[in-house]
Short mmCIF file of C-alpha atoms and ligand atoms in Angstrom, two decimals:
data_model
loop_
_atom_site.label_atom_id
_atom_site.label_comp_id
_atom_site.label_asym_id
_atom_site.label_seq_id
_atom_site.Cartn_x
_atom_site.Cartn_y
_atom_site.Cartn_z
CA MET A 336 45.77 -23.71 -133.85
CA SER A 337 46.70 -26.08 -136.78
CA SER A 338 49.08 -25.21 -139.71
CA LYS A 339 46.53 -27.46 -141.87
CA LYS A 340 43.71 -25.53 -143.90
CA TYR A 341 41.16 -28.31 -142.78
CA VAL A 342 40.76 -29.88 -139.20
CA ILE A 343 38.12 -32.62 -139.64
CA SER A 344 36.25 -34.00 -136.63
CA PHE A 345 33.20 -36.09 -135.76
CA PRO A 346 31.01 -36.99 -132.77
CA HIS A 347 31.76 -40.20 -130.78
CA ILE A 348 29.81 -43.25 -130.28
CA GLY A 349 31.46 -46.08 -128.76
CA ASN A 350 34.68 -47.33 -130.35
CA TYR A 351 33.58 -46.36 -133.85
CA TYR A 352 35.85 -43.54 -133.82
CA VAL A 353 38.70 -46.29 -134.68
CA PRO A 354 37.35 -47.28 -137.99
CA VAL A 355 36.19 -43.40 -138.86
CA TYR A 356 39.82 -42.60 -138.07
CA ASN A 357 41.11 -45.18 -140.58
CA LEU A 358 38.61 -44.12 -143.27
CA LEU A 359 39.16 -40.52 -143.16
CA SER A 360 42.89 -41.09 -143.04
CA LYS A 361 42.28 -42.36 -146.53
CA LEU A 362 39.85 -39.72 -148.11
CA ILE A 363 41.67 -36.50 -146.80
CA ASP A 364 44.63 -34.94 -148.49
CA LYS A 365 47.24 -35.29 -145.52
CA ASP A 366 48.93 -31.85 -146.97
CA THR A 367 46.09 -29.85 -146.20
CA THR A 368 44.04 -31.84 -143.68
CA LYS A 369 44.35 -32.97 -140.11
CA ILE A 370 42.13 -35.53 -138.34
CA LEU A 371 40.76 -34.39 -135.02
CA VAL A 372 39.60 -37.25 -133.01
CA PRO A 373 36.88 -35.87 -130.59
CA ASP A 374 37.96 -35.65 -126.66
CA LYS A 375 37.07 -38.41 -124.84
CA MET A 376 33.61 -38.37 -123.51
CA SER A 377 33.44 -36.53 -120.04
CA LYS A 378 31.24 -34.77 -117.89
CA ASN A 379 32.27 -31.69 -119.70
CA THR A 380 30.87 -33.06 -122.85
CA ILE A 381 27.45 -33.38 -121.52
CA ASP A 382 27.43 -30.30 -119.87
CA ILE A 383 28.54 -28.21 -122.56
CA GLY A 384 26.29 -30.05 -124.94
CA SER A 385 23.34 -29.55 -122.77
CA LYS A 386 23.88 -25.76 -122.08
CA PHE A 387 23.87 -25.02 -126.04
CA SER A 388 20.84 -27.59 -126.92
CA PRO A 389 17.08 -27.12 -126.57
CA GLU A 390 16.41 -28.37 -122.98
CA TYR A 391 13.89 -31.30 -124.15
CA ILE A 392 15.67 -32.47 -127.14
CA CYS A 393 16.85 -36.16 -127.05
CA VAL A 394 20.11 -36.67 -124.84
CA PRO A 395 22.23 -37.89 -127.77
CA PHE A 396 21.63 -34.44 -129.52
CA LYS A 397 23.55 -32.80 -126.36
CA TYR A 398 26.43 -35.39 -126.53
CA ASN A 399 26.74 -34.82 -130.12
CA MET A 400 26.65 -31.01 -129.42
CA GLY A 401 29.21 -31.45 -126.56
CA ASN A 402 31.64 -33.48 -128.91
CA PHE A 403 31.47 -30.73 -131.44
CA ILE A 404 31.84 -27.79 -129.14
CA GLU A 405 34.93 -29.39 -127.84
CA SER A 406 36.64 -30.19 -131.36
CA LEU A 407 35.47 -26.72 -132.49
CA ASN A 408 37.34 -25.28 -129.46
CA LYS A 409 40.29 -27.20 -130.44
CA GLY A 410 40.60 -25.82 -133.83
CA ALA A 411 38.44 -28.19 -136.20
CA ASN A 412 36.53 -26.37 -139.03
CA VAL A 413 35.23 -29.38 -140.83
CA LEU A 414 32.49 -31.60 -138.80
CA ILE A 415 30.87 -34.77 -140.13
CA GLN A 416 27.24 -35.69 -138.46
CA ALA A 417 26.20 -39.27 -139.41
CA GLY A 418 22.43 -38.70 -139.35
CA GLY A 419 20.19 -41.40 -139.19
CA GLY A 420 16.53 -42.16 -138.55
CA CYS A 421 13.58 -40.76 -136.19
CA ARG A 422 14.55 -37.56 -134.52
CA TYR A 423 18.03 -37.99 -135.75
CA GLY A 424 17.20 -37.45 -139.00
CA TYR A 425 16.71 -33.72 -138.18
CA TYR A 426 19.69 -33.38 -135.60
CA ALA A 427 21.99 -32.28 -138.45
CA GLU A 428 20.48 -28.97 -139.51
CA ILE A 429 19.60 -28.08 -135.98
CA GLN A 430 23.05 -28.61 -134.79
CA GLU A 431 24.60 -26.69 -137.74
CA GLN A 432 22.43 -23.71 -136.96
CA ILE A 433 23.13 -23.57 -133.25
CA LEU A 434 26.87 -23.84 -133.86
CA ARG A 435 26.71 -20.99 -136.58
CA ASP A 436 24.64 -19.00 -134.24
CA MET A 437 27.34 -19.45 -131.64
CA GLY A 438 29.78 -17.66 -133.93
CA TYR A 439 31.76 -20.99 -135.32
CA ASP A 440 32.74 -20.83 -138.87
CA PHE A 441 33.00 -24.51 -140.34
CA LYS A 442 32.05 -27.09 -142.93
CA TYR A 443 29.46 -29.49 -142.20
CA ILE A 444 29.48 -32.97 -143.94
CA THR A 445 26.27 -35.20 -143.51
CA LEU A 446 26.51 -38.65 -144.20
CA LEU A 447 22.94 -39.79 -144.32
CA ASP A 448 19.88 -37.69 -145.87
CA PRO A 449 16.52 -37.82 -144.88
CA GLU A 450 15.76 -39.98 -147.70
CA GLY A 451 18.83 -42.36 -146.81
CA VAL A 452 22.63 -42.47 -148.09
CA ASN A 453 23.35 -41.12 -151.30
CA ILE A 454 26.95 -42.03 -152.16
CA LYS A 455 27.31 -39.71 -154.95
CA LYS A 456 26.24 -36.75 -152.67
CA VAL A 457 28.60 -37.52 -149.95
CA TYR A 458 31.48 -37.99 -152.12
CA GLY A 459 30.94 -34.55 -153.47
CA ARG A 460 30.84 -33.25 -149.95
CA PHE A 461 34.24 -35.02 -149.20
CA LYS A 462 35.64 -33.59 -152.61
CA LYS A 463 35.09 -30.18 -151.40
CA ILE A 464 38.08 -30.77 -148.84
CA ASN A 465 39.98 -32.86 -151.06
CA GLU A 466 40.05 -32.03 -154.71
CA LYS A 467 42.24 -34.93 -155.48
CA LEU A 468 39.70 -37.43 -154.25
CA LYS A 469 38.41 -39.80 -157.06
CA PHE A 470 35.02 -41.57 -156.71
CA LYS A 471 36.25 -45.02 -157.42
CA ASP A 472 38.78 -44.77 -154.48
CA PHE A 473 36.10 -43.11 -152.24
CA ALA A 474 33.73 -45.89 -152.72
CA LEU A 475 36.61 -48.50 -152.22
CA HIS A 476 37.44 -46.89 -148.89
CA PHE A 477 34.11 -46.87 -147.79
CA ILE A 478 33.48 -50.65 -148.44
CA PHE A 479 36.94 -51.31 -146.53
CA ALA A 480 35.45 -49.27 -143.63
CA ILE A 481 32.33 -50.97 -143.31
CA LYS A 482 34.12 -54.41 -143.40
CA ALA A 483 36.50 -52.77 -140.73
CA ILE A 484 33.18 -51.86 -138.75
CA ASN A 485 31.74 -55.52 -139.09
CA ILE A 486 35.26 -56.93 -137.66
CA LEU A 487 34.98 -54.55 -134.80
CA ASP A 488 31.26 -55.30 -133.85
CA LYS A 489 32.01 -58.93 -133.99
CA PHE A 490 35.35 -58.62 -131.86
CA GLU A 491 33.27 -56.24 -129.45
CA THR A 492 30.65 -58.86 -128.97
CA TYR A 493 33.02 -61.79 -128.32
CA ILE A 494 34.38 -59.60 -125.72
CA ARG A 495 31.25 -58.35 -124.09
CA GLU A 496 29.84 -62.12 -124.06
CA ASN A 497 33.10 -63.57 -122.99
CA ILE A 498 34.73 -61.22 -120.54
CA VAL A 499 32.85 -62.84 -117.61
CA PHE A 500 34.88 -65.93 -118.41
CA GLU A 501 38.35 -64.51 -118.85
CA LYS A 502 41.15 -66.34 -117.20
CA ASN A 503 43.16 -63.52 -115.69
CA LYS A 504 41.20 -60.28 -114.88
CA GLY A 505 41.97 -57.30 -117.06
CA GLU A 506 43.43 -59.44 -119.82
CA LEU A 507 40.69 -59.03 -122.49
CA GLU A 508 40.57 -55.22 -121.75
CA LYS A 509 44.25 -55.21 -122.70
CA ILE A 510 43.67 -57.33 -125.78
CA HIS A 511 40.64 -54.74 -126.70
CA LYS A 512 42.92 -51.83 -126.21
CA ASN A 513 45.75 -53.19 -128.61
CA PHE A 514 43.17 -54.19 -130.89
CA LEU A 515 41.86 -50.53 -131.37
CA GLU A 516 45.08 -48.90 -131.64
CA GLU A 517 45.83 -51.69 -134.43
CA LEU A 518 42.90 -51.24 -136.41
CA LYS A 519 43.29 -47.33 -136.85
CA TYR A 520 46.26 -47.91 -139.31
CA ILE A 521 45.20 -51.12 -141.09
CA ASN A 522 45.55 -50.50 -145.15
CA SER A 523 44.66 -53.67 -146.69
CA TYR A 524 42.04 -56.53 -146.79
CA LYS A 525 45.07 -59.06 -146.32
CA GLU A 526 46.19 -57.00 -143.27
CA LEU A 527 42.68 -56.77 -142.08
CA TYR A 528 41.90 -60.26 -142.01
CA GLU A 529 45.43 -61.30 -140.41
CA PHE A 530 44.76 -58.84 -138.03
CA LYS A 531 41.11 -60.37 -137.15
CA ASN A 532 42.56 -63.65 -136.85
CA LYS A 533 45.19 -62.74 -134.53
CA TYR A 534 42.99 -60.81 -132.33
CA PHE A 535 40.06 -63.59 -132.27
CA ASN A 536 42.99 -66.21 -131.25
CA LEU A 537 44.28 -63.82 -128.63
CA ALA A 538 40.78 -63.41 -127.14
CA LYS A 539 39.76 -66.78 -127.25
CA ASN A 540 42.95 -68.23 -125.38
CA ALA A 541 42.02 -65.61 -122.73
CA VAL A 542 38.75 -67.04 -121.98
CA LYS A 543 38.20 -70.32 -119.76
CA ASN A 544 36.56 -73.22 -121.37
CA ASP A 545 34.07 -73.74 -118.64
CA LYS A 546 31.29 -71.38 -119.25
CA SER A 547 29.01 -72.53 -116.21
CA ASP A 548 26.46 -70.95 -114.42
CA VAL A 549 26.42 -67.22 -114.40
CA ILE A 550 23.43 -64.49 -114.53
CA LYS A 551 22.61 -63.94 -117.79
CA ILE A 552 21.17 -60.43 -118.92
CA GLY A 553 20.15 -59.13 -121.91
CA ILE A 554 20.06 -55.50 -122.62
CA VAL A 555 17.43 -53.92 -125.03
CA GLY A 556 16.63 -50.28 -125.76
CA GLU A 557 17.86 -47.40 -127.55
CA LEU A 558 20.35 -47.38 -130.10
CA TYR A 559 22.87 -44.37 -128.94
CA THR A 560 22.61 -45.37 -125.27
CA SER A 561 23.31 -49.11 -126.12
CA MET A 562 26.41 -48.34 -128.03
CA GLU A 563 27.79 -45.09 -126.21
CA PRO A 564 29.12 -46.78 -122.99
CA PHE A 565 29.66 -43.09 -121.20
CA SER A 566 25.71 -42.39 -121.87
CA SER A 567 24.75 -45.63 -119.81
CA MET A 568 27.49 -45.03 -117.22
CA PHE A 569 29.40 -48.20 -118.67
CA LEU A 570 26.45 -50.34 -117.66
CA GLU A 571 27.97 -53.26 -119.45
CA LYS A 572 31.13 -52.91 -117.98
CA GLU A 573 29.76 -52.95 -114.49
CA LEU A 574 27.31 -55.77 -115.07
CA SER A 575 30.50 -57.69 -116.21
CA GLN A 576 32.35 -56.86 -113.15
CA MET A 577 29.21 -58.08 -111.18
CA GLY A 578 29.61 -61.30 -112.75
CA CYS A 579 27.13 -61.29 -115.30
CA PHE A 580 27.01 -62.74 -118.94
CA VAL A 581 25.77 -59.61 -121.16
CA LYS A 582 23.99 -59.70 -124.39
CA ARG A 583 23.31 -56.86 -126.23
CA TYR A 584 21.75 -56.60 -130.06
CA THR A 585 22.33 -53.05 -131.27
CA THR A 586 25.62 -52.35 -133.30
CA VAL A 587 26.20 -50.47 -136.40
CA THR A 588 26.35 -53.40 -138.52
CA TYR A 589 23.26 -54.41 -137.08
CA LEU A 590 21.94 -51.23 -137.99
CA LEU A 591 23.20 -50.60 -141.43
CA PHE A 592 22.68 -54.46 -142.47
CA GLU A 593 20.30 -56.12 -140.48
CA LYS A 594 17.69 -54.26 -138.97
CA GLY A 595 15.81 -53.24 -142.08
CA ARG A 596 15.25 -56.91 -143.18
CA ALA A 597 14.77 -57.99 -139.70
CA GLN A 598 11.23 -56.06 -139.29
CA LYS A 599 9.03 -58.42 -140.70
CA GLY A 600 10.46 -61.23 -138.52
CA HIS A 601 10.11 -58.92 -135.38
CA LEU A 602 6.59 -58.38 -135.99
CA LYS A 603 5.99 -61.81 -136.37
CA ASN A 604 8.00 -62.34 -133.23
CA ALA A 605 6.25 -59.60 -131.02
CA LYS A 606 2.44 -60.70 -132.74
CA ASP A 607 0.79 -61.06 -129.49
CA TYR A 608 2.40 -57.64 -128.19
CA VAL A 609 2.28 -55.43 -131.09
CA CYS A 610 0.98 -55.03 -134.42
CA HIS A 611 2.99 -52.43 -136.05
CA SER A 612 6.38 -50.60 -135.73
CA LEU A 613 6.67 -48.19 -132.67
CA GLY A 614 9.29 -46.13 -134.33
CA ALA A 615 13.22 -46.41 -134.03
CA ASP A 616 14.20 -49.16 -131.94
CA GLY A 617 10.77 -49.69 -130.08
CA LEU A 618 9.61 -52.71 -131.91
CA GLU A 619 13.19 -54.59 -131.54
CA SER A 620 12.90 -53.64 -128.10
CA VAL A 621 9.79 -55.92 -127.74
CA SER A 622 10.97 -58.52 -129.91
CA HIS A 623 14.39 -58.91 -128.89
CA THR A 624 12.77 -59.11 -125.02
CA LEU A 625 10.68 -62.03 -126.14
CA GLU A 626 13.49 -63.71 -127.65
CA LEU A 627 15.84 -63.26 -124.32
CA VAL A 628 12.88 -65.06 -122.53
CA ASN A 629 12.89 -67.67 -124.77
CA ASN A 630 16.43 -68.37 -124.64
CA GLY A 631 16.47 -68.43 -120.80
CA TYR A 632 17.97 -65.18 -120.03
CA ASP A 633 17.64 -64.41 -115.94
CA GLY A 634 16.74 -60.82 -116.37
CA ILE A 635 16.27 -57.80 -119.32
CA ILE A 636 17.70 -54.25 -118.69
CA HIS A 637 15.58 -51.95 -120.84
CA ILE A 638 17.77 -48.40 -121.42
CA LYS A 639 16.67 -45.08 -122.99
CA PRO A 640 17.72 -41.65 -123.14
CA PHE A 641 15.42 -39.15 -121.19
CA GLY A 642 12.33 -37.94 -123.88
CA CYS A 643 12.73 -41.06 -126.23
CA THR A 644 9.51 -41.61 -127.34
CA PRO A 645 9.90 -44.79 -129.29
CA GLU A 646 11.25 -46.73 -125.90
CA ILE A 647 8.37 -44.94 -123.88
CA ASN A 648 6.03 -46.62 -126.20
CA ALA A 649 7.69 -50.07 -125.82
CA MET A 650 7.72 -49.75 -122.00
CA PRO A 651 4.12 -50.89 -121.04
CA ILE A 652 4.64 -53.78 -123.61
CA LEU A 653 7.75 -54.65 -121.78
CA GLN A 654 5.96 -54.54 -118.45
CA LYS A 655 3.23 -56.80 -119.73
CA ILE A 656 5.57 -59.30 -121.05
CA SER A 657 7.65 -59.14 -117.59
CA ARG A 658 4.06 -59.88 -115.76
CA GLU A 659 2.97 -62.64 -118.41
CA LYS A 660 6.33 -64.48 -118.78
CA ASN A 661 7.51 -63.82 -115.08
CA ILE A 662 10.66 -62.28 -116.34
CA PRO A 663 12.28 -59.46 -114.26
CA ILE A 664 12.73 -56.44 -116.25
CA ILE A 665 14.50 -52.79 -114.80
CA TYR A 666 14.17 -49.77 -116.63
CA PHE A 667 17.28 -46.98 -116.92
CA THR A 668 16.66 -43.50 -118.34
CA PHE A 669 19.81 -41.55 -118.67
CA ASP A 670 20.12 -37.86 -119.10
CA SER A 671 22.78 -35.51 -118.03
CA GLN A 672 21.53 -35.30 -114.46
CA THR A 673 21.45 -38.98 -114.04
CA SER A 674 23.13 -40.18 -110.94
CA GLU A 675 25.80 -42.93 -111.07
CA ALA A 676 25.43 -43.98 -107.45
CA GLY A 677 21.64 -44.34 -108.20
CA ILE A 678 22.18 -46.74 -110.96
CA LYS A 679 24.46 -48.86 -109.52
CA THR A 680 22.45 -49.14 -106.24
CA ARG A 681 19.39 -50.35 -108.49
CA LEU A 682 21.64 -52.49 -110.39
CA GLU A 683 22.72 -54.31 -107.28
CA ALA A 684 19.44 -54.84 -105.98
CA PHE A 685 18.21 -56.17 -109.28
CA LEU A 686 21.27 -58.64 -109.47
CA ASP A 687 20.46 -59.76 -105.91
CA MET A 688 16.74 -60.37 -106.99
CA MET A 689 17.84 -62.54 -109.97
CA VAL A 690 20.47 -64.75 -107.85
CA MET A 691 17.77 -65.48 -105.28
CA ARG A 692 15.12 -66.05 -108.11
CA LYS A 693 17.55 -68.34 -109.60
CA GLU A 694 18.11 -70.22 -106.54
CA LYS A 695 14.51 -70.57 -105.94
CA ILE A 696 14.04 -71.95 -109.35
CA LYS A 697 16.75 -74.61 -108.94
CA LYS A 698 15.17 -75.49 -105.50
CA ASN A 699 11.47 -75.89 -107.22
CA ARG A 700 13.49 -78.04 -109.92
CA ARG A 701 15.08 -80.37 -107.20
CA GLU A 702 11.80 -80.77 -105.41
CA VAL A 703 9.97 -81.89 -108.61
CA TYR A 704 12.69 -83.97 -110.25
CA GLY A 705 14.63 -85.09 -107.12
S1 SF4 B 1165 15.43 -42.90 -131.02
FE1 SF4 B 1165 14.97 -41.89 -128.93
S2 SF4 B 1165 16.60 -40.71 -128.42
FE2 SF4 B 1165 16.99 -41.61 -130.60
S3 SF4 B 1165 16.18 -39.79 -132.07
FE3 SF4 B 1165 14.67 -40.95 -131.46
S4 SF4 B 1165 13.63 -40.28 -129.83
FE4 SF4 B 1165 15.72 -39.53 -129.91
#
């Protein structure tokens, strides 16, 4: 057990634990509070989370529960839940109730209320574990964290879209690992911008100039499955290792700052297929699919957790787009029982089909244009 009064923890989603750690280390009183980064995602996380979650609840709920239970068992007594839209908006209350019924004693801090983020309310919740925290400092650290998240998103997008072109296999992964380690401890904007330039230069130098002919795949679908690699069985990594260029839209920066104002544009873009929102990311899945088709992508992968209604709504529309625009789309649903071997086999078959299709298109073009 920790000697600190408070041990604070939170659920995983991708590598966002790094800017969260950076933020929390500035918000807590280090004499009384310790940060516990949740255990790395594992089979145990989803098994234990599923065991104590309602059977038909969304899979991200179960992952969050797994993270919380693992952290509580290691001594955490303050839990942070981000909350969010769709059914995510009700996760916090249900999770809190289940964990209390299980006998855990803890403080629970939610960042988003059903009506959105109320910075003063969130400040009040942190103040309960750090009496010395001033509102001005809290707000400034929050703004800094948003900038750090933005840099993380830009850097990871660069890595995702360039790893297939790296000069030496494994180099970008090493740079990425060091980037994450260093980001945890950045304290000022000056350090942050120097850090950003340093890592972008390192990454750019590790990539070939020749970015020729590769299979281009776009990933659309539900946000948690898109951003938490364990929950999609490391789909993006798998695709890169198979030699594909991978594009994905969803990041925290997108969700916080771009999604809202992009809605009108998505409705306009997808007007031949949908005339209203489908809930959560459903409309985006349709609109982004059309964008990928227009940008010459070879194939699209639609991903969702089991039982995700907005994405189930989007699927028949995507099937129609696939038929009408002659674009291959494959659908993956992930839950605690999904077999990695099954995903890999379908992925390989999908890729073979795209390679053959690309060759056929090239051959037809040669026959027409010589
Ligand atoms: S988007 Fe899907 S997985 Fe996420 S809360 Fe809504 S229904 Fe659940």
